[in-house]
XYZ file of N, CA and C in Angstrom:
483
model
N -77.448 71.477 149.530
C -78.461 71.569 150.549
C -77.904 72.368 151.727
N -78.443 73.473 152.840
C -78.016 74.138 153.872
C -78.148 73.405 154.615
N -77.348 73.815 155.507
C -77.046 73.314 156.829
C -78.580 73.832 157.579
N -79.377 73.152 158.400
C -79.918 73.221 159.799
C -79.289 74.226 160.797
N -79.029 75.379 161.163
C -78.141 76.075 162.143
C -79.220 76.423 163.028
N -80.433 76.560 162.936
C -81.139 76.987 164.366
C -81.221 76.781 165.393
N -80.314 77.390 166.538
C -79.811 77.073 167.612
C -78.863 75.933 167.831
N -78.269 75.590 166.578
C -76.495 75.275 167.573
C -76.013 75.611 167.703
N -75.723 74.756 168.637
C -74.587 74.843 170.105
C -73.405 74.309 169.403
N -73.482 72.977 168.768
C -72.072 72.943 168.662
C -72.086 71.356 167.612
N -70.947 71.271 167.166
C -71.112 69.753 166.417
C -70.100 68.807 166.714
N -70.714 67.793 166.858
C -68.956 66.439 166.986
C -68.849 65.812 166.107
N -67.479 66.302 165.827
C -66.976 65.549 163.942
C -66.094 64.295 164.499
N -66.211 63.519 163.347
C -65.213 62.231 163.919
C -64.647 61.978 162.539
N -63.292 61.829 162.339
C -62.665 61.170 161.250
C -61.847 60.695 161.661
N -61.409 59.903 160.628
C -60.541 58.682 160.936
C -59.424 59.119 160.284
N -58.446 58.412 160.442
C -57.204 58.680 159.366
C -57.234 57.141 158.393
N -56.514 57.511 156.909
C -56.691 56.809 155.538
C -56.897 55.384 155.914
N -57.384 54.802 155.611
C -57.491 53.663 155.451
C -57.595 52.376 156.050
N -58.276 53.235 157.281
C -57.931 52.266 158.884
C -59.857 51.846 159.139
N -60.666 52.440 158.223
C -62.097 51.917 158.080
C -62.510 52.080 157.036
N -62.296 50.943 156.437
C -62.902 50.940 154.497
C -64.393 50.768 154.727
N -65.037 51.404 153.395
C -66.537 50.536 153.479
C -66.620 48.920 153.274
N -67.121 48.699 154.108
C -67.851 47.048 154.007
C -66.644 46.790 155.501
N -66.515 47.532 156.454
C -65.853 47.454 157.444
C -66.517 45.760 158.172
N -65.941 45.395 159.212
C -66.828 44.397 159.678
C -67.547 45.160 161.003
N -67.104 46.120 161.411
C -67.568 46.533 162.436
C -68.429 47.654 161.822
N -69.092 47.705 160.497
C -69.868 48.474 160.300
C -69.240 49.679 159.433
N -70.082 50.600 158.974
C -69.668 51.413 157.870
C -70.908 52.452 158.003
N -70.318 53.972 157.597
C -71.544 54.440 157.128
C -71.399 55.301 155.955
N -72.559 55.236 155.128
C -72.580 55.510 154.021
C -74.026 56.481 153.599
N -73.845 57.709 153.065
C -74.757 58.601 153.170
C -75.670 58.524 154.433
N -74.920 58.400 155.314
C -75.455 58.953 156.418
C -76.476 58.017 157.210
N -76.146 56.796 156.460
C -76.616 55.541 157.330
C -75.860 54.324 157.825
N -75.868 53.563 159.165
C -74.788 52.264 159.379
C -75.442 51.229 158.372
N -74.105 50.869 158.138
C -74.384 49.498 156.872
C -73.553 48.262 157.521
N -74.191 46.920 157.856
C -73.369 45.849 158.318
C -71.843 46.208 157.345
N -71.620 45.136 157.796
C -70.054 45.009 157.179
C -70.260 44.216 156.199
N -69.298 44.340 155.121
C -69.358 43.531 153.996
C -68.230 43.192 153.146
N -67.210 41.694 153.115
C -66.340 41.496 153.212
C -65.545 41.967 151.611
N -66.748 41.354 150.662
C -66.422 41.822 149.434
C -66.024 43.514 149.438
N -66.765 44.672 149.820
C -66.861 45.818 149.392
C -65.440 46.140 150.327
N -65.334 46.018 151.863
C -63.714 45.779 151.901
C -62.726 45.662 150.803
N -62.963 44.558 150.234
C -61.676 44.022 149.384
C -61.501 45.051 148.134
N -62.723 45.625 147.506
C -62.585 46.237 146.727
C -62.512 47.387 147.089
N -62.548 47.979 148.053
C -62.486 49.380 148.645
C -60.593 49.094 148.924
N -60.037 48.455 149.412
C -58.211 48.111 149.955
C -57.666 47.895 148.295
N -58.807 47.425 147.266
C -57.740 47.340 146.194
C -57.824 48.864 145.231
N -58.141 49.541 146.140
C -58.242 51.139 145.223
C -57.384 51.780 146.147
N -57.230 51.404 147.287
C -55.969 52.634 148.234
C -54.431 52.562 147.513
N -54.096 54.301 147.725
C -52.900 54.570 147.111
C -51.860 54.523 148.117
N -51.826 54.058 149.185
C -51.251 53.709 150.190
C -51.466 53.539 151.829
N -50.556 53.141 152.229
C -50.823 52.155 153.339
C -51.580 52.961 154.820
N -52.306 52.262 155.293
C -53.606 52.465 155.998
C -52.360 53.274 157.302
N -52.939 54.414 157.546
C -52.378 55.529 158.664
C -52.909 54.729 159.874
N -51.531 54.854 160.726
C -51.617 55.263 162.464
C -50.694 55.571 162.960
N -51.222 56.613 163.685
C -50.332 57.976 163.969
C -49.689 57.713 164.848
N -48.372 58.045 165.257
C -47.556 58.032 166.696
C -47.585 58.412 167.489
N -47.633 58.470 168.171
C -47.609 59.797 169.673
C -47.559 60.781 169.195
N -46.114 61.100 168.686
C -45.498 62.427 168.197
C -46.798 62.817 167.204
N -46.999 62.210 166.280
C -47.730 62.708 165.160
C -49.720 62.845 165.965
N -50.183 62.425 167.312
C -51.303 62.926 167.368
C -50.842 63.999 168.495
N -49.505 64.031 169.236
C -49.420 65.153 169.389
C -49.803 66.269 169.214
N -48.562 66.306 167.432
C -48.903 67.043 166.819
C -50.594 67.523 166.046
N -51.312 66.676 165.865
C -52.957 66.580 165.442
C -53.356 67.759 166.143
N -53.231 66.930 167.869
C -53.669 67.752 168.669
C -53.083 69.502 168.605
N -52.355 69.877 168.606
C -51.334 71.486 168.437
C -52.214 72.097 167.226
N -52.105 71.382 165.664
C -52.842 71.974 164.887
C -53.955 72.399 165.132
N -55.175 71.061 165.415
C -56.350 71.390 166.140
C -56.391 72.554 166.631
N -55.486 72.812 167.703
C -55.528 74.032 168.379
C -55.471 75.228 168.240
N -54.306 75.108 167.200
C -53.667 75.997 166.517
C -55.186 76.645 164.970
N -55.857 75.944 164.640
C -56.572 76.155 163.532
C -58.217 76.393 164.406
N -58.597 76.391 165.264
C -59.559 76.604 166.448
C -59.628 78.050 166.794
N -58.207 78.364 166.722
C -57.971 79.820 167.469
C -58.127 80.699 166.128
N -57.454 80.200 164.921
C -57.196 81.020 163.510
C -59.189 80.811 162.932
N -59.916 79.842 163.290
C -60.832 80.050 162.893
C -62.078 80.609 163.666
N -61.768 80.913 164.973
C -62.393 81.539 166.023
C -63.521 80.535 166.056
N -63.222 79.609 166.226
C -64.227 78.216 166.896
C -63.966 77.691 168.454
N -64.663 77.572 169.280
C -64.523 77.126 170.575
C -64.410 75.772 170.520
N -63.325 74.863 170.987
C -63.348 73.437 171.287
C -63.743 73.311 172.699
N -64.547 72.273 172.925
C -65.266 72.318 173.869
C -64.865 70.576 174.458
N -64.208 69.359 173.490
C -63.658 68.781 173.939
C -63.065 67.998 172.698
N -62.028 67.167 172.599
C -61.071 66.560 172.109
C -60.741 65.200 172.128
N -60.559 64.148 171.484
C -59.934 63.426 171.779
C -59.176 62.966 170.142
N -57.651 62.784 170.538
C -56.687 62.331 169.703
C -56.466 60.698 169.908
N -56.625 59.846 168.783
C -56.326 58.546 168.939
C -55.251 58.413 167.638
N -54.881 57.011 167.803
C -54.146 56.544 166.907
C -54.554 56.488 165.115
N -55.774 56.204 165.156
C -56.295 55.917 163.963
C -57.965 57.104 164.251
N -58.244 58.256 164.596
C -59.425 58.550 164.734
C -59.161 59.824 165.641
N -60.060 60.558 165.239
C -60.272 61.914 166.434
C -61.558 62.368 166.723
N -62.347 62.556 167.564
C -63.654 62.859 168.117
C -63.056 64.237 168.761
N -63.718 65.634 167.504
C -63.751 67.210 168.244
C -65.102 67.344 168.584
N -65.834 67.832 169.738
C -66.750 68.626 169.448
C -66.410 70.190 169.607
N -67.282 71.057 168.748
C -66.420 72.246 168.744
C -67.779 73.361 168.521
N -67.890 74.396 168.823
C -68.916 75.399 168.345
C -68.342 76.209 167.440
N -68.729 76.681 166.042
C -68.197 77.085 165.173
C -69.182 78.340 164.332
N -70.312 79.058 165.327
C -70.937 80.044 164.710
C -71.594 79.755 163.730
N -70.894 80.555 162.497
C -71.499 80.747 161.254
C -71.367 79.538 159.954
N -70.480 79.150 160.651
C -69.290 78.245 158.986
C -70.323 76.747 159.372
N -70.106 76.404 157.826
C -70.692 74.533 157.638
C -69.650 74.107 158.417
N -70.569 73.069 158.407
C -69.610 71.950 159.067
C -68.706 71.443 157.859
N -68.572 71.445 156.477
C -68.173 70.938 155.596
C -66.680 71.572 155.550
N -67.219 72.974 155.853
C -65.609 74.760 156.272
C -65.123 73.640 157.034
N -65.749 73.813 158.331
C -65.240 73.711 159.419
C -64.316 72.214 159.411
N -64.612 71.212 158.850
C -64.152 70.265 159.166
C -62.765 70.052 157.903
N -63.317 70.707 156.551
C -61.791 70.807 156.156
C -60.788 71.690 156.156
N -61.175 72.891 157.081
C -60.320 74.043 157.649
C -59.488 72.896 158.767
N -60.130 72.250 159.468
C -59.570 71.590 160.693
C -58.701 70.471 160.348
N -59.229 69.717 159.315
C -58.393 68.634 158.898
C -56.788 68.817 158.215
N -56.976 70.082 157.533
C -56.213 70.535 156.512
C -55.044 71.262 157.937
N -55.493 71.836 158.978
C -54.208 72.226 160.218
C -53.568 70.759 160.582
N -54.640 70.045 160.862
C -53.817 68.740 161.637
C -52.886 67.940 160.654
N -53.505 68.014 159.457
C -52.347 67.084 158.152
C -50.896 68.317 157.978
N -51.008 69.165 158.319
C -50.020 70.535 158.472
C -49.270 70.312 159.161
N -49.783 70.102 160.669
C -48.715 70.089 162.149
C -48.198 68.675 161.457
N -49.249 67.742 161.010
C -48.550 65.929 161.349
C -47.377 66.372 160.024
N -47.243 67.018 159.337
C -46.447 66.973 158.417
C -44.824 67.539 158.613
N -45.174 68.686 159.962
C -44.136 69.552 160.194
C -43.399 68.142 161.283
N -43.790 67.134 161.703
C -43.173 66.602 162.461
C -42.833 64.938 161.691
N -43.502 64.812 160.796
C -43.593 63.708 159.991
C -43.486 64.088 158.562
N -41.907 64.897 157.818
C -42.173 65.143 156.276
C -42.203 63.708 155.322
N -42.946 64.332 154.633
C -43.538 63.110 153.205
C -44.449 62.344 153.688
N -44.928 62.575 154.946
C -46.134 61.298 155.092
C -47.184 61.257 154.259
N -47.604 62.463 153.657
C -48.466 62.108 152.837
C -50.255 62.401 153.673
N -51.072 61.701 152.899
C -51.911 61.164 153.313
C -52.205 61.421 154.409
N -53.218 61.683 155.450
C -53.404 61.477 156.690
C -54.503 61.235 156.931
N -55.727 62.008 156.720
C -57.221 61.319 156.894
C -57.890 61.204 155.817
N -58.661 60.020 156.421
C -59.823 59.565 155.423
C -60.718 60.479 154.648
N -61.057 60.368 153.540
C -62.374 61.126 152.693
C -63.800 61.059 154.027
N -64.132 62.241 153.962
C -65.182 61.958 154.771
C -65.232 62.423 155.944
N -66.674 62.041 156.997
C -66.237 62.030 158.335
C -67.595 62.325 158.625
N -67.989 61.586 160.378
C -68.927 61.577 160.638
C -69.521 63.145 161.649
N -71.048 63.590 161.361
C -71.068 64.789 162.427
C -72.182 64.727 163.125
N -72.282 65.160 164.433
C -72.956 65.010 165.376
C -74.192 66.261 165.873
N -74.780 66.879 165.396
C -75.002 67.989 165.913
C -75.414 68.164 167.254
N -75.670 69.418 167.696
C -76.322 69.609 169.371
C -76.841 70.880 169.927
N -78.436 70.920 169.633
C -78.938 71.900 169.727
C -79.430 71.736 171.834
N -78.647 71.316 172.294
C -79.403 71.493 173.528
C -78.223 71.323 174.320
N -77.812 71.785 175.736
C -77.248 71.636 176.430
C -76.347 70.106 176.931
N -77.931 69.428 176.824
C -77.805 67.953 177.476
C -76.915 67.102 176.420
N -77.393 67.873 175.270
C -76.408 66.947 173.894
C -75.149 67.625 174.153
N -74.912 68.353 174.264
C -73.404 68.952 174.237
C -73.140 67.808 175.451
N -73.327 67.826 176.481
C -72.742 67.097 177.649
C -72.793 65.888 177.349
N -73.423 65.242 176.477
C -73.567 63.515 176.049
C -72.418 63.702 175.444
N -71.836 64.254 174.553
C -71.534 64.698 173.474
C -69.658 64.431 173.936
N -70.007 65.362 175.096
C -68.403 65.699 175.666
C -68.127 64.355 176.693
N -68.876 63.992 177.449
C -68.565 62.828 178.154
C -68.306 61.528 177.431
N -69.056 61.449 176.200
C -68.439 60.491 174.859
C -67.077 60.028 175.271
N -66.643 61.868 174.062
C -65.460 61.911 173.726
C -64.323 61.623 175.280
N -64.763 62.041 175.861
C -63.635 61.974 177.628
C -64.017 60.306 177.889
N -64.781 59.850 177.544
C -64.761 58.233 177.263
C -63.692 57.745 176.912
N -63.772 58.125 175.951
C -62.567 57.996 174.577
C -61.306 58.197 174.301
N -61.251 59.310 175.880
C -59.686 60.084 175.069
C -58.417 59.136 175.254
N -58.017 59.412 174.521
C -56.535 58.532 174.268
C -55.321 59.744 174.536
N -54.275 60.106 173.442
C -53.487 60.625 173.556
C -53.533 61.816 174.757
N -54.663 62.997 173.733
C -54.937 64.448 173.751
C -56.415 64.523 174.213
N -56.513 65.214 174.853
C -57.826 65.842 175.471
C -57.983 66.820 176.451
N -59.262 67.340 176.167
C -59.546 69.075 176.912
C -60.137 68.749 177.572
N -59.748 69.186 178.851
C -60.596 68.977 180.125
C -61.912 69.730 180.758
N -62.789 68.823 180.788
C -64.331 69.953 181.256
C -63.886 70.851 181.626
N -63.980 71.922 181.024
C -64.107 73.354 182.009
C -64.702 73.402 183.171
């Protein structure tokens, strides 16, 4: 199915890193693109299929997140417009032209598991299958959008222009 592109501005992706929100979460889950309560069983059977142990990143390693990010922003000529690096999770919003969000988000994922690797060898693993996206065809959404994430920021974050 195509992407919707008429007149965006920009999208906010959120992923998590491995294994730090299974489905049947208690704080909720989403699944094709809808929230699903939590559900303790689908947990259990979702933790007895992981090939290893649920990621959270160090300083050093969302540091590093953050550098790739940056570093793969500039190589893909996408504007980040704001950031936030957490322990277990990252909220970009970013304007990205032409490319899906599907490019865009495993061009981006695939820099940050890169940098976390150059500073963390053999970790392996780093984010979750998946990831949630936000779109924003209007000004006012971009600014909901970015004041979110500056909610949010933890480690790393870009400061309103």
């Amino acid at each position: 199915m195509a992407e919707f592109r008429v007149n965006l501005l920009a999208t906010m992706i959120t992923t998590t890193t491995y294994g730090v929100w299974l489905p049947g979460d208690v704080r909720g889950y989403v699944e094709d693109g809808k929230v699903l309560p939590g559900d303790p069983r689908k947990v259990e059977a979702a933790r007895a299929l992981m090939t290893a142990e649920a990621v959270v990143l160090t300083t050093t390693e969302q540091d590093a997140v953050f550098d790739g990010l940056c570093r793969g922003v500039v190589e893909f000529n996408y504007e980040l417009l704001a950031v936030s690096v957490e322990s277990w999770h990252v909220h970009v919003l970013v304007s990205h032209e032409t490319d899906a969000v599907k490019t865009v988000v495993g061009r981006l994922k695939n820099r940050m598991r890169q940098a976390v690797d150059e500073v963390s060898p053999g970790r392996g693993r780093v984010w979750a299958k998946g990831y949630d996206k936000r779109y924003c065809f209007t000004d006012a959404q971009v600014r909901t959008r970015m004041a979110y994430i500056e909610r949010h920021a933890g480690c790393r974050a870009v400061p309103r222009p």
